[in-house]
mmCIF file of C-alpha atoms in Angstrom:
data_model
loop_
_atom_site.group_PDB
_atom_site.id
_atom_site.type_symbol
_atom_site.label_atom_id
_atom_site.label_comp_id
_atom_site.label_asym_id
_atom_site.label_seq_id
_atom_site.Cartn_x
_atom_site.Cartn_y
_atom_site.Cartn_z
ATOM 1 C CA MET Z 269 43.540 4.707 -0.971
ATOM 2 C CA ARG Z 270 42.430 4.228 2.629
ATOM 3 C CA ASP Z 271 39.373 5.964 4.006
ATOM 4 C CA PRO Z 272 39.934 8.703 6.600
ATOM 5 C CA ARG Z 273 39.644 7.587 10.216
ATOM 6 C CA TRP Z 274 36.691 9.861 10.824
ATOM 7 C CA LEU Z 275 34.605 8.353 7.985
ATOM 8 C CA PRO Z 276 33.271 5.299 9.934
ATOM 9 C CA TRP Z 277 32.334 7.575 12.829
ATOM 10 C CA ALA Z 278 30.578 9.939 10.446
ATOM 11 C CA ARG Z 279 28.633 7.037 8.974
ATOM 12 C CA TRP Z 280 27.532 5.818 12.386
ATOM 13 C CA ALA Z 281 26.580 9.370 13.381
ATOM 14 C CA GLY Z 282 24.529 9.774 10.221
ATOM 15 C CA LEU Z 283 22.789 6.451 10.766
ATOM 16 C CA GLY Z 284 22.133 7.381 14.392
ATOM 17 C CA LEU Z 285 20.545 10.697 13.426
ATOM 18 C CA LEU Z 286 18.470 8.997 10.756
ATOM 19 C CA GLY Z 287 17.326 6.349 13.223
ATOM 20 C CA LEU Z 288 16.496 9.009 15.805
ATOM 21 C CA PHE Z 289 14.523 10.968 13.218
ATOM 22 C CA THR Z 290 12.583 7.809 12.289
ATOM 23 C CA LEU Z 291 11.991 6.319 15.733
ATOM 24 C CA THR Z 292 11.060 9.495 17.650
ATOM 25 C CA PRO Z 293 7.558 9.804 16.091
ATOM 26 C CA LEU Z 294 6.964 6.090 16.743
ATOM 27 C CA TYR Z 295 7.988 6.527 20.372
ATOM 28 C CA VAL Z 296 5.659 9.500 20.790
ATOM 29 C CA MET Z 297 2.831 7.500 19.199
ATOM 30 C CA LEU Z 298 3.434 4.520 21.479
ATOM 31 C CA THR Z 299 3.709 6.565 24.680
ATOM 32 C CA SER Z 300 0.612 8.590 23.772
ATOM 33 C CA ALA Z 301 -1.332 5.362 23.218
ATOM 34 C CA ILE Z 302 -0.685 4.206 26.798
ATOM 35 C CA LYS Z 303 -1.479 7.533 28.486
ATOM 36 C CA PRO Z 304 -4.838 8.714 29.854
ATOM 37 C CA LEU Z 305 -6.482 11.342 27.669
ATOM 38 C CA GLN Z 306 -5.867 14.168 30.139
ATOM 39 C CA ASP Z 307 -2.139 13.406 30.138
ATOM 40 C CA VAL Z 308 -2.013 13.528 26.352
ATOM 41 C CA GLN Z 309 -3.874 16.832 26.276
ATOM 42 C CA GLY Z 310 -1.696 18.319 29.015
ATOM 43 C CA ASP Z 311 1.983 19.213 29.005
ATOM 44 C CA PHE Z 312 4.142 16.836 27.015
ATOM 45 C CA HIS Z 313 6.391 14.435 28.930
ATOM 46 C CA TRP Z 314 8.824 12.070 27.275
ATOM 47 C CA ILE Z 315 8.263 9.463 29.993
ATOM 48 C CA PRO Z 316 4.587 8.736 30.841
ATOM 49 C CA THR Z 317 3.637 9.415 34.449
ATOM 50 C CA THR Z 318 0.583 7.135 34.251
ATOM 51 C CA ILE Z 319 0.396 4.027 32.071
ATOM 52 C CA THR Z 320 -2.900 2.485 30.988
ATOM 53 C CA LEU Z 321 -4.022 0.091 28.265
ATOM 54 C CA ARG Z 322 -7.598 1.350 28.317
ATOM 55 C CA PRO Z 323 -7.235 3.251 24.991
ATOM 56 C CA PHE Z 324 -6.639 -0.071 23.228
ATOM 57 C CA ALA Z 325 -10.017 -1.301 24.527
ATOM 58 C CA ASP Z 326 -11.948 1.954 24.109
ATOM 59 C CA MET Z 327 -10.862 2.483 20.510
ATOM 60 C CA TRP Z 328 -13.120 -0.395 19.364
ATOM 61 C CA ARG Z 329 -16.182 1.234 20.955
ATOM 62 C CA THR Z 330 -15.669 4.903 20.094
ATOM 63 C CA VAL Z 331 -15.870 4.110 16.372
ATOM 64 C CA PRO Z 332 -16.766 0.831 14.590
ATOM 65 C CA LEU Z 333 -13.082 0.080 14.081
ATOM 66 C CA ALA Z 334 -13.620 -3.638 13.445
ATOM 67 C CA ARG Z 335 -15.916 -2.871 10.497
ATOM 68 C CA TYR Z 336 -13.429 -0.348 9.087
ATOM 69 C CA PHE Z 337 -10.640 -2.876 9.521
ATOM 70 C CA ALA Z 338 -12.622 -5.561 7.674
ATOM 71 C CA ASN Z 339 -13.487 -3.152 4.853
ATOM 72 C CA SER Z 340 -9.857 -2.127 4.420
ATOM 73 C CA LEU Z 341 -8.666 -5.732 4.498
ATOM 74 C CA ILE Z 342 -11.213 -6.877 1.907
ATOM 75 C CA VAL Z 343 -10.706 -3.898 -0.408
ATOM 76 C CA ALA Z 344 -6.908 -3.954 -0.243
ATOM 77 C CA SER Z 345 -6.647 -7.743 -0.603
ATOM 78 C CA VAL Z 346 -9.040 -8.009 -3.555
ATOM 79 C CA ALA Z 347 -7.509 -4.978 -5.282
ATOM 80 C CA ALA Z 348 -4.032 -6.467 -4.880
ATOM 81 C CA LEU Z 349 -5.143 -9.920 -6.097
ATOM 82 C CA VAL Z 350 -6.986 -8.611 -9.178
ATOM 83 C CA SER Z 351 -4.151 -6.210 -9.978
ATOM 84 C CA VAL Z 352 -1.575 -9.002 -9.841
ATOM 85 C CA VAL Z 353 -3.607 -11.414 -11.978
ATOM 86 C CA ILE Z 354 -4.331 -8.867 -14.719
ATOM 87 C CA ALA Z 355 -0.815 -7.436 -14.609
ATOM 88 C CA ILE Z 356 0.774 -10.891 -15.026
ATOM 89 C CA PHE Z 357 -0.989 -11.606 -18.320
ATOM 90 C CA ALA Z 358 -0.698 -8.051 -19.656
ATOM 91 C CA ALA Z 359 2.993 -7.765 -18.754
ATOM 92 C CA TYR Z 360 3.743 -11.201 -20.220
ATOM 93 C CA ALA Z 361 2.114 -10.199 -23.496
ATOM 94 C CA ILE Z 362 4.139 -6.969 -23.625
ATOM 95 C CA SER Z 363 7.373 -8.746 -22.783
ATOM 96 C CA ARG Z 364 7.131 -11.829 -24.985
ATOM 97 C CA PHE Z 365 4.961 -10.957 -27.982
ATOM 98 C CA ARG Z 366 5.302 -8.398 -30.773
ATOM 99 C CA PHE Z 367 1.885 -7.153 -31.862
ATOM 100 C CA PRO Z 368 0.571 -3.981 -33.539
ATOM 101 C CA GLY Z 369 0.187 -1.161 -31.026
ATOM 102 C CA ARG Z 370 2.459 -2.814 -28.453
ATOM 103 C CA ARG Z 371 4.659 0.238 -27.997
ATOM 104 C CA ILE Z 372 1.684 2.607 -27.915
ATOM 105 C CA PHE Z 373 -0.013 0.444 -25.300
ATOM 106 C CA SER Z 374 3.138 0.362 -23.163
ATOM 107 C CA VAL Z 375 3.599 4.127 -23.332
ATOM 108 C CA THR Z 376 -0.078 4.724 -22.593
ATOM 109 C CA VAL Z 377 0.038 2.487 -19.532
ATOM 110 C CA LEU Z 378 3.099 4.275 -18.208
ATOM 111 C CA SER Z 379 1.801 7.767 -19.045
ATOM 112 C CA THR Z 380 -1.224 7.322 -16.797
ATOM 113 C CA GLN Z 381 1.145 7.636 -13.825
ATOM 114 C CA MET Z 382 1.808 11.275 -14.773
ATOM 115 C CA PHE Z 383 -1.707 12.425 -13.878
ATOM 116 C CA PRO Z 384 -2.589 13.278 -10.271
ATOM 117 C CA GLY Z 385 -5.213 11.071 -8.687
ATOM 118 C CA ILE Z 386 -7.523 13.960 -7.861
ATOM 119 C CA LEU Z 387 -7.982 14.477 -11.609
ATOM 120 C CA PHE Z 388 -10.046 11.254 -11.745
ATOM 121 C CA LEU Z 389 -12.098 11.913 -8.624
ATOM 122 C CA LEU Z 390 -15.016 13.812 -10.163
ATOM 123 C CA PRO Z 391 -15.248 11.683 -13.358
ATOM 124 C CA LEU Z 392 -15.315 8.438 -11.375
ATOM 125 C CA PHE Z 393 -17.855 9.883 -8.954
ATOM 126 C CA MET Z 394 -20.143 10.905 -11.835
ATOM 127 C CA ILE Z 395 -19.746 7.533 -13.572
ATOM 128 C CA TYR Z 396 -20.615 5.593 -10.411
ATOM 129 C CA VAL Z 397 -23.638 7.756 -9.594
ATOM 130 C CA ASN Z 398 -24.984 7.639 -13.158
ATOM 131 C CA LEU Z 399 -24.513 3.870 -13.373
ATOM 132 C CA GLY Z 400 -26.518 3.494 -10.196
ATOM 133 C CA THR Z 401 -29.277 5.759 -11.501
ATOM 134 C CA ALA Z 402 -29.501 4.365 -15.034
ATOM 135 C CA LEU Z 403 -28.698 0.675 -14.615
ATOM 136 C CA GLY Z 404 -29.082 0.054 -10.912
ATOM 137 C CA VAL Z 405 -25.392 -0.900 -10.594
ATOM 138 C CA GLU Z 406 -24.468 0.402 -7.160
ATOM 139 C CA LEU Z 407 -20.777 1.189 -7.304
ATOM 140 C CA TYR Z 408 -20.877 4.401 -5.310
ATOM 141 C CA ALA Z 409 -20.504 3.849 -1.551
ATOM 142 C CA SER Z 410 -19.617 0.202 -2.096
ATOM 143 C CA ARG Z 411 -16.497 -1.857 -1.633
ATOM 144 C CA THR Z 412 -16.712 -3.026 -5.257
ATOM 145 C CA GLY Z 413 -16.576 0.541 -6.526
ATOM 146 C CA LEU Z 414 -13.624 1.305 -4.277
ATOM 147 C CA ILE Z 415 -11.762 -1.775 -5.533
ATOM 148 C CA ILE Z 416 -12.296 -0.703 -9.152
ATOM 149 C CA THR Z 417 -11.094 2.780 -8.250
ATOM 150 C CA TYR Z 418 -7.872 1.489 -6.727
ATOM 151 C CA LEU Z 419 -7.227 -0.690 -9.766
ATOM 152 C CA THR Z 420 -6.991 2.462 -11.880
ATOM 153 C CA PHE Z 421 -3.931 3.447 -9.828
ATOM 154 C CA SER Z 422 -2.199 0.169 -9.072
ATOM 155 C CA LEU Z 423 -2.746 -1.690 -12.340
ATOM 156 C CA PRO Z 424 -0.718 0.554 -14.730
ATOM 157 C CA PHE Z 425 2.305 0.578 -12.438
ATOM 158 C CA SER Z 426 1.967 -3.157 -11.815
ATOM 159 C CA ILE Z 427 1.938 -3.904 -15.545
ATOM 160 C CA TRP Z 428 4.940 -1.680 -16.169
ATOM 161 C CA MET Z 429 6.974 -3.162 -13.318
ATOM 162 C CA LEU Z 430 6.170 -6.786 -14.166
ATOM 163 C CA ALA Z 431 6.909 -6.217 -17.862
ATOM 164 C CA GLY Z 432 10.398 -5.053 -16.912
ATOM 165 C CA TYR Z 433 10.824 -8.067 -14.650
ATOM 166 C CA PHE Z 434 9.677 -10.515 -17.326
ATOM 167 C CA ASP Z 435 12.181 -8.917 -19.731
ATOM 168 C CA SER Z 436 14.964 -9.899 -17.332
ATOM 169 C CA ILE Z 437 13.933 -13.589 -17.489
ATOM 170 C CA PRO Z 438 15.597 -15.394 -20.431
ATOM 171 C CA THR Z 439 13.228 -16.338 -23.227
ATOM 172 C CA ALA Z 440 15.090 -19.654 -23.407
ATOM 173 C CA LEU Z 441 12.968 -20.816 -20.471
ATOM 174 C CA ASP Z 442 9.784 -20.245 -22.468
ATOM 175 C CA GLU Z 443 11.243 -21.952 -25.519
ATOM 176 C CA ALA Z 444 12.325 -24.974 -23.477
ATOM 177 C CA ALA Z 445 8.839 -25.283 -21.990
ATOM 178 C CA GLN Z 446 7.247 -25.070 -25.444
ATOM 179 C CA VAL Z 447 9.611 -27.760 -26.744
ATOM 180 C CA ASP Z 448 8.314 -29.978 -23.927
ATOM 181 C CA GLY Z 449 4.782 -29.443 -25.185
ATOM 182 C CA SER Z 450 3.574 -26.409 -23.223
ATOM 183 C CA GLY Z 451 1.790 -23.556 -24.926
ATOM 184 C CA PRO Z 452 2.377 -19.879 -24.123
ATOM 185 C CA ILE Z 453 0.022 -19.995 -21.130
ATOM 186 C CA GLY Z 454 1.572 -23.242 -19.904
ATOM 187 C CA ALA Z 455 5.058 -21.765 -20.188
ATOM 188 C CA LEU Z 456 3.910 -18.726 -18.242
ATOM 189 C CA LEU Z 457 2.305 -20.725 -15.445
ATOM 190 C CA ARG Z 458 4.875 -23.508 -15.118
ATOM 191 C CA VAL Z 459 8.175 -21.752 -15.853
ATOM 192 C CA VAL Z 460 7.984 -17.965 -15.895
ATOM 193 C CA LEU Z 461 5.829 -17.382 -12.828
ATOM 194 C CA PRO Z 462 8.059 -19.378 -10.434
ATOM 195 C CA ALA Z 463 11.065 -17.424 -11.706
ATOM 196 C CA ALA Z 464 9.154 -14.142 -11.336
ATOM 197 C CA THR Z 465 8.042 -14.686 -7.728
ATOM 198 C CA PRO Z 466 9.987 -11.685 -6.314
ATOM 199 C CA GLY Z 467 8.490 -9.336 -8.894
ATOM 200 C CA ILE Z 468 4.968 -10.635 -8.299
ATOM 201 C CA VAL Z 469 5.355 -10.236 -4.531
ATOM 202 C CA ALA Z 470 6.635 -6.673 -4.999
ATOM 203 C CA VAL Z 471 3.628 -5.827 -7.179
ATOM 204 C CA ALA Z 472 1.223 -7.381 -4.674
ATOM 205 C CA ILE Z 473 2.730 -5.410 -1.780
ATOM 206 C CA TYR Z 474 2.590 -2.177 -3.771
ATOM 207 C CA ALA Z 475 -1.059 -2.706 -4.737
ATOM 208 C CA PHE Z 476 -2.026 -3.668 -1.184
ATOM 209 C CA MET Z 477 -0.293 -0.703 0.434
ATOM 210 C CA THR Z 478 -1.750 1.702 -2.135
ATOM 211 C CA ALA Z 479 -5.277 0.590 -1.269
ATOM 212 C CA TRP Z 480 -4.661 0.224 2.475
ATOM 213 C CA GLY Z 481 -3.566 3.797 3.137
ATOM 214 C CA GLU Z 482 -5.515 5.749 0.496
ATOM 215 C CA VAL Z 483 -7.625 8.610 1.896
ATOM 216 C CA LEU Z 484 -8.865 10.914 -0.883
ATOM 217 C CA PHE Z 485 -11.080 8.506 -2.838
ATOM 218 C CA ALA Z 486 -12.114 6.565 0.249
ATOM 219 C CA SER Z 487 -13.445 9.762 1.848
ATOM 220 C CA VAL Z 488 -15.642 10.526 -1.188
ATOM 221 C CA MET Z 489 -16.568 7.088 -2.530
ATOM 222 C CA THR Z 490 -17.705 5.460 0.727
ATOM 223 C CA ASP Z 491 -20.407 5.788 3.351
ATOM 224 C CA GLU Z 492 -20.606 4.566 6.939
ATOM 225 C CA SER Z 493 -21.029 0.920 5.908
ATOM 226 C CA SER Z 494 -18.140 0.811 3.402
ATOM 227 C CA ARG Z 495 -15.728 3.226 5.086
ATOM 228 C CA THR Z 496 -12.101 2.130 5.382
ATOM 229 C CA LEU Z 497 -9.572 2.618 8.154
ATOM 230 C CA ALA Z 498 -7.792 5.562 6.595
ATOM 231 C CA VAL Z 499 -11.030 7.567 6.721
ATOM 232 C CA GLY Z 500 -12.550 5.905 9.777
ATOM 233 C CA LEU Z 501 -9.747 7.139 12.052
ATOM 234 C CA GLN Z 502 -11.191 10.622 11.665
ATOM 235 C CA GLY Z 503 -14.122 9.455 13.801
ATOM 236 C CA TYR Z 504 -12.021 9.845 16.940
ATOM 237 C CA ALA Z 505 -12.231 13.615 16.467
ATOM 238 C CA THR Z 506 -15.732 14.554 17.663
ATOM 239 C CA GLU Z 507 -17.432 17.895 18.209
ATOM 240 C CA ASN Z 508 -16.717 17.748 21.916
ATOM 241 C CA ASP Z 509 -13.259 16.208 22.089
ATOM 242 C CA VAL Z 510 -10.378 14.572 20.227
ATOM 243 C CA TYR Z 511 -9.383 11.190 21.623
ATOM 244 C CA TRP Z 512 -5.692 11.449 20.854
ATOM 245 C CA ASN Z 513 -4.699 8.394 22.862
ATOM 246 C CA GLN Z 514 -7.226 6.227 21.017
ATOM 247 C CA ILE Z 515 -6.090 7.644 17.672
ATOM 248 C CA MET Z 516 -2.518 6.650 18.480
ATOM 249 C CA ALA Z 517 -3.580 3.207 19.699
ATOM 250 C CA ALA Z 518 -5.685 2.593 16.597
ATOM 251 C CA SER Z 519 -2.884 3.807 14.343
ATOM 252 C CA LEU Z 520 -0.526 1.278 15.907
ATOM 253 C CA VAL Z 521 -3.018 -1.550 15.524
ATOM 254 C CA VAL Z 522 -3.917 -0.826 11.893
ATOM 255 C CA SER Z 523 -0.259 -0.547 10.891
ATOM 256 C CA VAL Z 524 0.505 -4.074 12.099
ATOM 257 C CA PRO Z 525 -0.655 -5.931 8.917
ATOM 258 C CA VAL Z 526 1.371 -3.726 6.590
ATOM 259 C CA VAL Z 527 4.489 -3.744 8.750
ATOM 260 C CA ALA Z 528 4.299 -7.503 9.343
ATOM 261 C CA GLY Z 529 3.777 -8.221 5.667
ATOM 262 C CA PHE Z 530 6.627 -5.931 4.687
ATOM 263 C CA LEU Z 531 9.027 -7.569 7.149
ATOM 264 C CA LEU Z 532 8.070 -11.084 6.058
ATOM 265 C CA LEU Z 533 8.340 -10.319 2.338
ATOM 266 C CA GLN Z 534 11.129 -7.744 2.423
ATOM 267 C CA ARG Z 535 13.581 -10.037 0.613
ATOM 268 C CA TYR Z 536 11.191 -10.559 -2.296
ATOM 269 C CA LEU Z 537 10.290 -6.870 -2.375
ATOM 270 C CA VAL Z 538 13.897 -5.727 -2.778
ATOM 271 C CA GLN Z 539 14.574 -8.350 -5.464
ATOM 272 C CA GLY Z 540 11.387 -7.477 -7.313
ATOM 273 C CA LEU Z 541 12.044 -3.750 -7.364
ATOM 274 C CA THR Z 542 15.631 -4.059 -8.567
ATOM 275 C CA ALA Z 543 15.804 -7.152 -10.788
ATOM 276 C CA GLY Z 544 13.806 -5.668 -13.650
ATOM 277 C CA ALA Z 545 15.973 -2.562 -13.778
ATOM 278 C CA VAL Z 546 18.985 -4.391 -15.249
ATOM 279 C CA LYS Z 547 18.796 -6.598 -18.320
#
C-alpha cells in the first residue's frame, strides 16, 4: 500500500518545526553573545544592530572562568575514567560468572536509580564534614569529594548498561581466549573489551556529561577554589547587574567540549546504547 502524497510533506514540515524549535534558542544565545550589554537589556531584536566580540574577552575577567573550566574538566574526566574502569570489571563479573547474591547485587545496583539525587545531598554533606573533623580527610569543598559524589550517580547506571552489553557478546569469544591460554582477566582485556568499545564509549560519555553539567551537588559541595562551571556561571549575576551577553558567551564556550565529543563519538554512542538491548 502506497503512502499518501501528503505524508512526505508532513514529515518535512514536522522536521522543520522540530529544527526551528531546537535552533531558535541557540540563535538567540549566539546573537546575545555578540551584542553589547545595553542592547541585550533593551528591546529584543532578531538581527543585532551592533556586533562586538568583547563579551568573549570580558567573560574571563568577570569571573575566574579558566579555573572553573579546569575544575569541571578534571572532575568530569576523572569521574568518567574511574566509573568506566570499575563498571567494566563489575559488569563483566555479573555477565559471565554465577555467584551467590548475583541477582540481588544486580537488582540493588539498578534500584539505586529510583532515588532522587537530592535524597543523598544531606547524608553526603554530613559524611564529608565529619570525616574532615574526625580524621582530617578533607572531602568537603574539594574536587576529590565531588568526584566521589558523582560516582554514586554514574557508576550504578554504568554497571547496568555495560552488563547488558557484555551479555550481547558471545561467550564463545571468552572460551576461545581461555583455550589459547588466557585467564578470565586476559580474556576480558584482549577479547571482550575490543568488542565492547561502543558500550564503553557510551558509558564514558554518560559519566562525563553527568559530571559536567551537574549543579545541585556542585553548589553545596564546593567553595571558590573547587567550584565548577555549572555553578560558576552564576557569578555573572552580581548585585548591581547581570551580564547577559557574557553569560551567553560563556555558555557557548563551555558547551564546546561536550558537543565536540558527542559529535566525534556519536557512532559509538548510538551502538552502545542500543546493542545491549537485544540479545
